PDB file of C-alpha atoms and ligand atoms in Angstrom:
ATOM      1  CA  MET A  28      58.728 -36.322  20.505  1.00  0.00           C
ATOM      2  CA  HIS A  29      60.396 -39.793  19.400  1.00  0.00           C
ATOM      3  CA  LEU A  30      63.915 -37.919  22.264  1.00  0.00           C
ATOM      4  CA  ILE A  31      61.392 -37.958  25.340  1.00  0.00           C
ATOM      5  CA  ASP A  32      60.071 -41.396  24.636  1.00  0.00           C
ATOM      6  CA  LYS A  33      63.189 -42.937  24.254  1.00  0.00           C
ATOM      7  CA  ARG A  34      64.149 -41.231  27.538  1.00  0.00           C
ATOM      8  CA  MET A  35      61.128 -42.819  29.042  1.00  0.00           C
ATOM      9  CA  GLN A  36      61.568 -46.282  27.698  1.00  0.00           C
ATOM     10  CA  GLU A  37      64.634 -45.923  28.863  1.00  0.00           C
ATOM     11  CA  ASP A  38      63.818 -44.940  33.172  1.00  0.00           C
ATOM     12  CA  VAL A  39      60.642 -48.287  32.665  1.00  0.00           C
ATOM     13  CA  ALA A  40      63.909 -49.925  32.339  1.00  0.00           C
ATOM     14  CA  LEU A  41      66.091 -49.035  34.770  1.00  0.00           C
ATOM     15  CA  TYR A  42      62.983 -49.385  36.529  1.00  0.00           C
ATOM     16  CA  LYS A  43      62.581 -52.770  36.157  1.00  0.00           C
ATOM     17  CA  VAL A  44      66.186 -53.786  36.874  1.00  0.00           C
ATOM     18  CA  THR A  45      66.538 -52.450  39.791  1.00  0.00           C
ATOM     19  CA  ASN A  46      63.422 -54.329  40.233  1.00  0.00           C
ATOM     20  CA  ILE A  47      65.170 -57.672  39.613  1.00  0.00           C
ATOM     21  CA  LEU A  48      68.709 -56.615  42.060  1.00  0.00           C
ATOM     22  CA  VAL A  49      66.234 -55.541  44.802  1.00  0.00           C
ATOM     23  CA  ASP A  50      64.621 -58.632  44.632  1.00  0.00           C
ATOM     24  CA  GLU A  51      67.226 -60.639  44.381  1.00  0.00           C
ATOM     25  CA  VAL A  52      69.105 -59.041  46.800  1.00  0.00           C
ATOM     26  CA  MET A  53      65.917 -60.105  49.009  1.00  0.00           C
ATOM     27  CA  GLU A  54      65.836 -63.166  48.200  1.00  0.00           C
ATOM     28  CA  SER A  55      69.501 -64.070  49.113  1.00  0.00           C
ATOM     29  CA  GLN A  56      69.169 -62.000  52.333  1.00  0.00           C
ATOM     30  CA  TYR A  57      65.911 -64.337  53.120  1.00  0.00           C
ATOM     31  CA  HIS A  58      67.959 -67.254  52.444  1.00  0.00           C
ATOM     32  CA  GLU A  59      71.224 -66.646  54.366  1.00  0.00           C
ATOM     33  CA  PHE A  60      68.465 -65.646  56.980  1.00  0.00           C
ATOM     34  CA  GLY A  61      66.702 -68.714  56.786  1.00  0.00           C
ATOM     35  CA  SER A  62      70.161 -70.843  56.523  1.00  0.00           C
ATOM     36  CA  THR A  63      71.598 -68.590  60.130  1.00  0.00           C
ATOM     37  CA  ASP A  64      68.388 -69.844  61.621  1.00  0.00           C
ATOM     38  CA  SER A  65      68.284 -73.512  60.358  1.00  0.00           C
ATOM     39  CA  SER A  66      71.769 -74.434  61.373  1.00  0.00           C
ATOM     40  CA  SER A  67      71.510 -72.331  65.254  1.00  0.00           C
ATOM     41  CA  VAL A  68      70.421 -75.077  66.808  1.00  0.00           C
ATOM     42  CA  PRO A  69      73.661 -78.208  66.360  1.00  0.00           C
ATOM     43  CA  ARG A  70      76.071 -74.645  66.717  1.00  0.00           C
ATOM     44  CA  GLU A  71      74.790 -74.492  70.101  1.00  0.00           C
ATOM     45  CA  HIS A  72      74.603 -77.777  70.829  1.00  0.00           C
ATOM     46  CA  LYS A  73      78.246 -78.379  69.469  1.00  0.00           C
ATOM     47  CA  THR A  74      79.400 -75.621  72.018  1.00  0.00           C
ATOM     48  CA  THR A  75      77.266 -77.698  75.091  1.00  0.00           C
ATOM     49  CA  VAL A  76      79.299 -80.545  73.839  1.00  0.00           C
ATOM     50  CA  GLN A  77      82.738 -78.779  73.924  1.00  0.00           C
ATOM     51  CA  THR A  78      82.211 -77.253  77.360  1.00  0.00           C
ATOM     52  CA  GLY A  79      80.813 -80.298  78.665  1.00  0.00           C
ATOM     53  CA  MET A  80      83.846 -82.158  77.749  1.00  0.00           C
ATOM     54  CA  LYS A  81      86.425 -79.510  78.863  1.00  0.00           C
ATOM     55  CA  LYS A  82      84.919 -79.977  82.263  1.00  0.00           C
ATOM     56  CA  MET A  83      84.743 -83.375  82.701  1.00  0.00           C
ATOM     57  CA  VAL A  84      88.416 -83.325  81.597  1.00  0.00           C
ATOM     58  CA  ILE A  85      89.603 -81.219  84.227  1.00  0.00           C
ATOM     59  CA  CYS A  86      87.405 -83.154  86.359  1.00  0.00           C
ATOM     60  CA  VAL A  87      89.819 -85.661  85.699  1.00  0.00           C
ATOM     61  CA  LEU A  88      93.004 -83.781  85.634  1.00  0.00           C
ATOM     62  CA  TYR A  89      91.639 -82.664  89.051  1.00  0.00           C
ATOM     63  CA  GLY A  90      91.009 -86.415  90.344  1.00  0.00           C
ATOM     64  CA  VAL A  91      94.624 -87.305  89.000  1.00  0.00           C
ATOM     65  CA  LEU A  92      96.050 -84.499  90.876  1.00  0.00           C
ATOM     66  CA  VAL A  93      94.227 -85.529  93.992  1.00  0.00           C
ATOM     67  CA  LEU A  94      95.648 -88.694  93.899  1.00  0.00           C
ATOM     68  CA  LEU A  95      98.863 -87.846  93.409  1.00  0.00           C
ATOM     69  CA  LEU A  96      98.979 -85.738  95.883  1.00  0.00           C
ATOM     70  CA  LEU A  97      97.502 -88.515  98.394  1.00  0.00           C
ATOM     71  CA  ILE A  98     100.413 -91.355  97.163  1.00  0.00           C
ATOM     72  CA  LEU A  99     103.083 -88.646  97.651  1.00  0.00           C
ATOM     73  CA  LEU A 100     101.516 -88.059 101.267  1.00  0.00           C
ATOM     74  CA  MET A 101     102.225 -91.461 101.620  1.00  0.00           C
ATOM     75  CA  VAL A 102     105.605 -92.099 100.226  1.00  0.00           C
ATOM     76  CA  ILE A 103     106.735 -89.336 102.897  1.00  0.00           C
ATOM     77  CA  GLY A 104     104.898 -90.453 105.784  1.00  0.00           C
ATOM     78  CA  ILE A 105     106.388 -94.152 105.036  1.00  0.00           C
ATOM     79  CA  LYS A 106     109.936 -92.559 104.733  1.00  0.00           C
ATOM     80  CA  PHE A 107     109.327 -90.522 107.899  1.00  0.00           C
ATOM     81  CA  SER A 108     108.474 -93.256 109.796  1.00  0.00           C
ATOM     82  CA  GLN A 109     111.421 -95.988 108.421  1.00  0.00           C
ATOM     83  CA  LEU A 110     113.834 -92.329 109.075  1.00  0.00           C
ATOM     84  CA  SER A 111     112.208 -91.881 112.917  1.00  0.00           C
ATOM     85  CA  LYS A 112     112.729 -95.689 113.458  1.00  0.00           C
ATOM     86  CA  GLU A 113     116.759 -95.361 111.891  1.00  0.00           C
ATOM     87  CA  ILE A 114     117.356 -92.476 114.634  1.00  0.00           C
ATOM     88  CA  THR A 115     115.999 -93.833 116.858  1.00  0.00           C
ATOM     89  CA  ASP A 116     118.427 -97.386 116.408  1.00  0.00           C
ATOM     90  CA  VAL A 117     121.512 -95.239 116.368  1.00  0.00           C
ATOM     91  CA  LYS A 118     120.191 -93.165 119.278  1.00  0.00           C
ATOM     92  CA  LEU A 119     119.537 -96.559 121.498  1.00  0.00           C
ATOM     93  CA  ASN A 120     122.981 -98.212 120.120  1.00  0.00           C
ATOM     94  CA  LEU A 121     125.411 -94.882 120.614  1.00  0.00           C
ATOM     95  CA  GLU A 122     123.482 -95.237 124.406  1.00  0.00           C
ATOM     96  CA  ARG A 123     124.473 -98.866 124.198  1.00  0.00           C
ATOM     97  CA  ILE A 124     127.762 -98.204 123.275  1.00  0.00           C
ATOM     98  CA  SER A 125     128.639 -95.146 125.890  1.00  0.00           C
ATOM     99  CA  ASN A 126     127.221 -97.127 128.483  1.00  0.00           C
ATOM    100  CA  GLY A 127     129.823 -99.813 128.083  1.00  0.00           C
ATOM    101  CA  GLY A 128     129.773-101.999 124.940  1.00  0.00           C
ATOM    102  CA  THR A 129     127.293-105.282 125.392  1.00  0.00           C
ATOM    103  CA  THR A 130     125.785-104.499 128.756  1.00  0.00           C
ATOM    104  CA  SER A 131     122.239-103.747 128.657  1.00  0.00           C
ATOM    105  CA  LEU A 132     120.528-100.325 129.776  1.00  0.00           C
ATOM    106  CA  SER A 133     119.337-100.283 132.880  1.00  0.00           C
ATOM    107  CA  SER A 134     117.062 -98.051 134.853  1.00  0.00           C
ATOM    108  CA  SER A 135     116.882 -99.950 137.456  1.00  0.00           C
ATOM    109  CA  GLY A 136     119.219 -98.984 138.989  1.00  0.00           C
ATOM    110  CA  ALA A 137     120.053-102.316 140.937  1.00  0.00           C
ATOM    111  CA  THR A 138     123.419-103.848 141.812  1.00  0.00           C
ATOM    112  CA  PRO A 139     126.352-104.433 138.897  1.00  0.00           C
ATOM    113  CA  VAL A 140     126.607-108.207 138.663  1.00  0.00           C
ATOM    114  CA  GLN A 141     130.337-108.780 139.003  1.00  0.00           C
ATOM    115  CA  GLU A 142     132.303-110.360 136.839  1.00  0.00           C
ATOM    116  CA  VAL A 143     133.229-113.509 136.982  1.00  0.00           C
ATOM    117  CA  PRO A 144     136.347-114.720 135.230  1.00  0.00           C
ATOM    118  CA  LEU A 145     137.434-117.674 133.985  1.00  0.00           C
ATOM    119  CA  SER A 146     139.484-119.909 132.281  1.00  0.00           C
ATOM    120  CA  ARG A 147     138.859-121.492 128.761  1.00  0.00           C
ATOM    121  CA  LEU A 148     137.972-125.195 128.794  1.00  0.00           C
ATOM    122  CA  VAL A 149     138.585-127.900 126.672  1.00  0.00           C
ATOM    123  CA  PRO A 150     135.498-129.704 125.610  1.00  0.00           C
ATOM    124  CA  VAL A 151     135.788-133.161 125.558  1.00  0.00           C
ATOM    125  CA  ARG A 152     133.944-135.637 123.517  1.00  0.00           C
ATOM    126  CA  GLY A 153     133.317-138.393 126.882  1.00  0.00           C
ATOM    127  CA  ALA A 154     130.913-140.616 126.098  1.00  0.00           C
ATOM    128  CA  CYS A 155     128.629-138.082 123.414  1.00  0.00           C
ATOM    129  CA  ARG A 156     128.348-138.378 119.474  1.00  0.00           C
ATOM    130  CA  ASP A 157     130.947-136.986 116.790  1.00  0.00           C
ATOM    131  CA  GLY A 158     130.352-133.046 117.470  1.00  0.00           C
ATOM    132  CA  TRP A 159     128.866-132.785 121.040  1.00  0.00           C
ATOM    133  CA  VAL A 160     131.162-132.858 124.332  1.00  0.00           C
ATOM    134  CA  SER A 161     130.421-134.403 127.258  1.00  0.00           C
ATOM    135  CA  PHE A 162     130.019-133.130 130.820  1.00  0.00           C
ATOM    136  CA  GLN A 163     128.549-134.753 134.074  1.00  0.00           C
ATOM    137  CA  THR A 164     125.484-136.609 133.006  1.00  0.00           C
ATOM    138  CA  SER A 165     125.067-134.504 129.962  1.00  0.00           C
ATOM    139  CA  CYS A 166     125.947-133.923 126.590  1.00  0.00           C
ATOM    140  CA  TYR A 167     125.901-130.450 124.649  1.00  0.00           C
ATOM    141  CA  LEU A 168     126.764-129.318 121.212  1.00  0.00           C
ATOM    142  CA  LEU A 169     127.453-126.062 120.814  1.00  0.00           C
ATOM    143  CA  SER A 170     126.123-124.678 116.824  1.00  0.00           C
ATOM    144  CA  THR A 171     128.584-123.092 114.486  1.00  0.00           C
ATOM    145  CA  THR A 172     124.818-121.586 112.295  1.00  0.00           C
ATOM    146  CA  GLY A 173     122.417-119.068 113.889  1.00  0.00           C
ATOM    147  CA  MET A 174     118.775-119.197 113.873  1.00  0.00           C
ATOM    148  CA  THR A 175     115.652-118.171 115.484  1.00  0.00           C
ATOM    149  CA  TRP A 176     114.809-119.700 118.864  1.00  0.00           C
ATOM    150  CA  SER A 177     111.934-121.837 117.969  1.00  0.00           C
ATOM    151  CA  LYS A 178     113.994-122.614 114.843  1.00  0.00           C
ATOM    152  CA  ALA A 179     116.883-123.603 117.824  1.00  0.00           C
ATOM    153  CA  GLU A 180     114.620-125.264 119.936  1.00  0.00           C
ATOM    154  CA  GLU A 181     113.557-127.683 116.974  1.00  0.00           C
ATOM    155  CA  GLN A 182     117.186-128.444 116.039  1.00  0.00           C
ATOM    156  CA  CYS A 183     117.902-129.549 119.834  1.00  0.00           C
ATOM    157  CA  GLY A 184     114.580-131.537 119.139  1.00  0.00           C
ATOM    158  CA  LYS A 185     115.640-133.480 116.045  1.00  0.00           C
ATOM    159  CA  HIS A 186     118.398-134.258 118.333  1.00  0.00           C
ATOM    160  CA  GLY A 187     116.594-136.283 121.170  1.00  0.00           C
ATOM    161  CA  GLY A 188     116.898-132.790 123.614  1.00  0.00           C
ATOM    162  CA  HIS A 189     116.270-129.651 123.678  1.00  0.00           C
ATOM    163  CA  LEU A 190     117.967-126.051 124.536  1.00  0.00           C
ATOM    164  CA  VAL A 191     120.254-126.235 126.830  1.00  0.00           C
ATOM    165  CA  VAL A 192     119.169-126.037 130.868  1.00  0.00           C
ATOM    166  CA  LEU A 193     121.184-124.626 133.098  1.00  0.00           C
ATOM    167  CA  ASN A 194     120.200-126.061 136.166  1.00  0.00           C
ATOM    168  CA  ASP A 195     123.123-124.563 138.235  1.00  0.00           C
ATOM    169  CA  VAL A 196     125.875-122.418 138.773  1.00  0.00           C
ATOM    170  CA  VAL A 197     128.444-125.294 138.023  1.00  0.00           C
ATOM    171  CA  GLU A 198     126.937-126.338 134.697  1.00  0.00           C
ATOM    172  CA  LEU A 199     126.888-122.219 133.946  1.00  0.00           C
ATOM    173  CA  ASP A 200     130.171-122.302 134.934  1.00  0.00           C
ATOM    174  CA  TYR A 201     131.357-125.082 132.440  1.00  0.00           C
ATOM    175  CA  ILE A 202     129.234-123.662 129.561  1.00  0.00           C
ATOM    176  CA  SER A 203     130.905-120.749 129.687  1.00  0.00           C
ATOM    177  CA  GLY A 204     134.518-121.876 129.253  1.00  0.00           C
ATOM    178  CA  VAL A 205     134.387-123.672 126.367  1.00  0.00           C
ATOM    179  CA  VAL A 206     131.819-121.369 123.770  1.00  0.00           C
ATOM    180  CA  ASN A 207     132.650-118.499 122.123  1.00  0.00           C
ATOM    181  CA  ILE A 208     132.759-115.622 124.013  1.00  0.00           C
ATOM    182  CA  LYS A 209     132.710-113.435 121.003  1.00  0.00           C
ATOM    183  CA  TYR A 210     128.345-114.384 120.245  1.00  0.00           C
ATOM    184  CA  ASN A 211     125.017-114.887 122.158  1.00  0.00           C
ATOM    185  CA  TYR A 212     124.221-118.273 122.349  1.00  0.00           C
ATOM    186  CA  TRP A 213     119.975-118.944 122.783  1.00  0.00           C
ATOM    187  CA  ILE A 214     119.080-121.134 125.873  1.00  0.00           C
ATOM    188  CA  GLY A 215     116.339-123.253 127.108  1.00  0.00           C
ATOM    189  CA  LEU A 216     114.604-120.067 128.638  1.00  0.00           C
ATOM    190  CA  VAL A 217     111.423-118.466 127.902  1.00  0.00           C
ATOM    191  CA  GLU A 218     107.986-116.009 128.214  1.00  0.00           C
ATOM    192  CA  ARG A 219     105.982-118.336 127.473  1.00  0.00           C
ATOM    193  CA  GLU A 220     102.449-117.956 129.662  1.00  0.00           C
ATOM    194  CA  HIS A 221     102.599-114.013 130.013  1.00  0.00           C
ATOM    195  CA  GLU A 222     105.090-110.790 130.870  1.00  0.00           C
ATOM    196  CA  GLY A 223     107.646-112.067 133.364  1.00  0.00           C
ATOM    197  CA  HIS A 224     106.581-115.746 134.073  1.00  0.00           C
ATOM    198  CA  TRP A 225     110.115-117.886 132.724  1.00  0.00           C
ATOM    199  CA  SER A 226     110.236-121.274 131.849  1.00  0.00           C
ATOM    200  CA  TRP A 227     112.788-124.323 131.482  1.00  0.00           C
ATOM    201  CA  VAL A 228     111.753-126.155 127.749  1.00  0.00           C
ATOM    202  CA  ASP A 229     112.057-129.172 129.414  1.00  0.00           C
ATOM    203  CA  GLY A 230     109.708-128.755 132.538  1.00  0.00           C
ATOM    204  CA  THR A 231     112.179-127.650 135.252  1.00  0.00           C
ATOM    205  CA  ASP A 232     110.954-125.387 137.404  1.00  0.00           C
ATOM    206  CA  PHE A 233     111.977-121.935 136.892  1.00  0.00           C
ATOM    207  CA  ASN A 234     111.517-120.841 140.573  1.00  0.00           C
ATOM    208  CA  SER A 235     113.934-123.755 141.948  1.00  0.00           C
ATOM    209  CA  THR A 236     117.334-122.906 139.404  1.00  0.00           C
ATOM    210  CA  PRO A 237     120.042-120.057 140.451  1.00  0.00           C
ATOM    211  CA  THR A 238     118.914-116.756 137.968  1.00  0.00           C
ATOM    212  CA  PHE A 239     122.006-114.803 136.144  1.00  0.00           C
ATOM    213  CA  TRP A 240     120.801-111.901 134.724  1.00  0.00           C
ATOM    214  CA  ASP A 241     122.716-109.475 133.390  1.00  0.00           C
ATOM    215  CA  ASN A 242     123.202-105.339 134.150  1.00  0.00           C
ATOM    216  CA  GLY A 243     119.271-104.380 133.641  1.00  0.00           C
ATOM    217  CA  GLN A 244     117.939-107.426 132.160  1.00  0.00           C
ATOM    218  CA  PRO A 245     115.757-109.143 131.695  1.00  0.00           C
ATOM    219  CA  ASP A 246     114.685-106.107 130.045  1.00  0.00           C
ATOM    220  CA  ASN A 247     112.072-106.165 127.649  1.00  0.00           C
ATOM    221  CA  TRP A 248     113.310-104.256 125.363  1.00  0.00           C
ATOM    222  CA  ASP A 249     110.590-101.530 123.917  1.00  0.00           C
ATOM    223  CA  TYR A 250     112.102-100.691 120.664  1.00  0.00           C
ATOM    224  CA  ARG A 251     112.032-104.853 119.526  1.00  0.00           C
ATOM    225  CA  GLU A 252     108.892-104.535 117.566  1.00  0.00           C
ATOM    226  CA  ASN A 253     107.978-108.335 118.771  1.00  0.00           C
ATOM    227  CA  GLY A 254     109.569-107.975 122.857  1.00  0.00           C
ATOM    228  CA  GLU A 255     111.669-109.904 124.333  1.00  0.00           C
ATOM    229  CA  ASP A 256     110.999-113.016 125.184  1.00  0.00           C
ATOM    230  CA  CYS A 257     113.909-116.005 124.822  1.00  0.00           C
ATOM    231  CA  GLY A 258     116.830-116.361 127.029  1.00  0.00           C
ATOM    232  CA  GLN A 259     120.307-116.515 125.577  1.00  0.00           C
ATOM    233  CA  LEU A 260     123.486-116.119 127.497  1.00  0.00           C
ATOM    234  CA  HIS A 261     125.781-112.274 126.377  1.00  0.00           C
ATOM    235  CA  ALA A 262     128.456-112.169 124.296  1.00  0.00           C
ATOM    236  CA  SER A 263     131.841-110.380 126.005  1.00  0.00           C
ATOM    237  CA  GLU A 264     135.017-108.980 125.385  1.00  0.00           C
ATOM    238  CA  ARG A 265     136.462-111.196 127.933  1.00  0.00           C
ATOM    239  CA  ARG A 266     136.026-114.491 129.662  1.00  0.00           C
ATOM    240  CA  LYS A 267     134.228-115.067 132.785  1.00  0.00           C
ATOM    241  CA  ARG A 268     130.763-116.044 134.228  1.00  0.00           C
ATOM    242  CA  LYS A 269     127.877-115.977 131.161  1.00  0.00           C
ATOM    243  CA  MET A 270     124.972-113.726 132.250  1.00  0.00           C
ATOM    244  CA  TRP A 271     121.848-113.805 130.896  1.00  0.00           C
ATOM    245  CA  ASN A 272     119.946-111.955 128.565  1.00  0.00           C
ATOM    246  CA  ASP A 273     115.951-111.814 127.219  1.00  0.00           C
ATOM    247  CA  ALA A 274     115.862-110.952 123.560  1.00  0.00           C
ATOM    248  CA  ASP A 275     113.926-111.264 120.733  1.00  0.00           C
ATOM    249  CA  CYS A 276     113.004-114.781 119.797  1.00  0.00           C
ATOM    250  CA  ASN A 277     112.542-114.066 115.919  1.00  0.00           C
ATOM    251  CA  LEU A 278     116.384-112.892 115.728  1.00  0.00           C
ATOM    252  CA  HIS A 279     119.390-115.402 114.727  1.00  0.00           C
ATOM    253  CA  TYR A 280     122.165-116.559 117.472  1.00  0.00           C
ATOM    254  CA  LEU A 281     124.100-119.108 117.788  1.00  0.00           C
ATOM    255  CA  TYR A 282     122.649-122.184 120.612  1.00  0.00           C
ATOM    256  CA  ILE A 283     123.123-124.984 122.153  1.00  0.00           C
ATOM    257  CA  CYS A 284     121.605-128.000 122.907  1.00  0.00           C
ATOM    258  CA  GLU A 285     121.532-130.676 125.551  1.00  0.00           C
ATOM    259  CA  THR A 286     121.016-134.304 125.143  1.00  0.00           C
ATOM    260  CA  ARG A 287     121.407-136.480 128.700  1.00  0.00           C
ATOM    261  CA  ALA A 288     124.671-138.614 127.905  1.00  0.00           C
TER     262      ALA A 288
HETATM  263 CA1   CA B  23     121.490-129.143 132.095  1.00  0.00          CA
HETATM  264 CA1   CA B  24     109.553-110.725 126.907  1.00  0.00          CA
HETATM  265 CA1   CA B  25     117.557-107.223 126.627  1.00  0.00          CA
END
């Protein structure tokens, strides 16, 4: 009997211990479940924020990529444009060379200007100021530095004159005899009002003077951005009567001034 009682007591004790353990496990599971539930909101929020950040980074990277592509396209476009212009220049220079040195392109088919050989003349100062040369009733200054047509005309004005006005063939032949044949020289001829309307800087009627345009000139060469609206004497390889060319006024050339003696 005593043994049976003892076994029963042990069973009761075991039952109690088991109940306590079950209670503890359930309680811990409850707490775990509770804690999981309470932290689910911030974790979800955190995940949403991370996804937003990722999207933003992707958007920024995409924008940067598009910007870089645009810049690349612009650079390629500019380079291509420059290259195209250079190729055009090279082509035109080659055509010029194949057409005979300084002779410009002519599509008009007009009769070529006949060369009039001339001798070199020794310039005489006469009654003109130092550095100037005398011929008939005028004094002339042959510049040694190049500048734009406007600047050249301005310089001549400072000396009380203007860019040379070639009134007749005698004056042209004199100038042709004293200039350095290798260079182009600005003269007082300009297209001011509209294309084809040439005028002399001193007001001399252009229609009252003979013209001496070189072969194919004036051509208002299209490949010049500013057109060609200023007159000059063309350079040549031999001493001859100088012919005229229309050139880009913004280019730098030597020039000839004229004043009354
Ligand atoms: Ca003159
Ligand atoms: Ca022109
Ligand atoms: Ca020309």
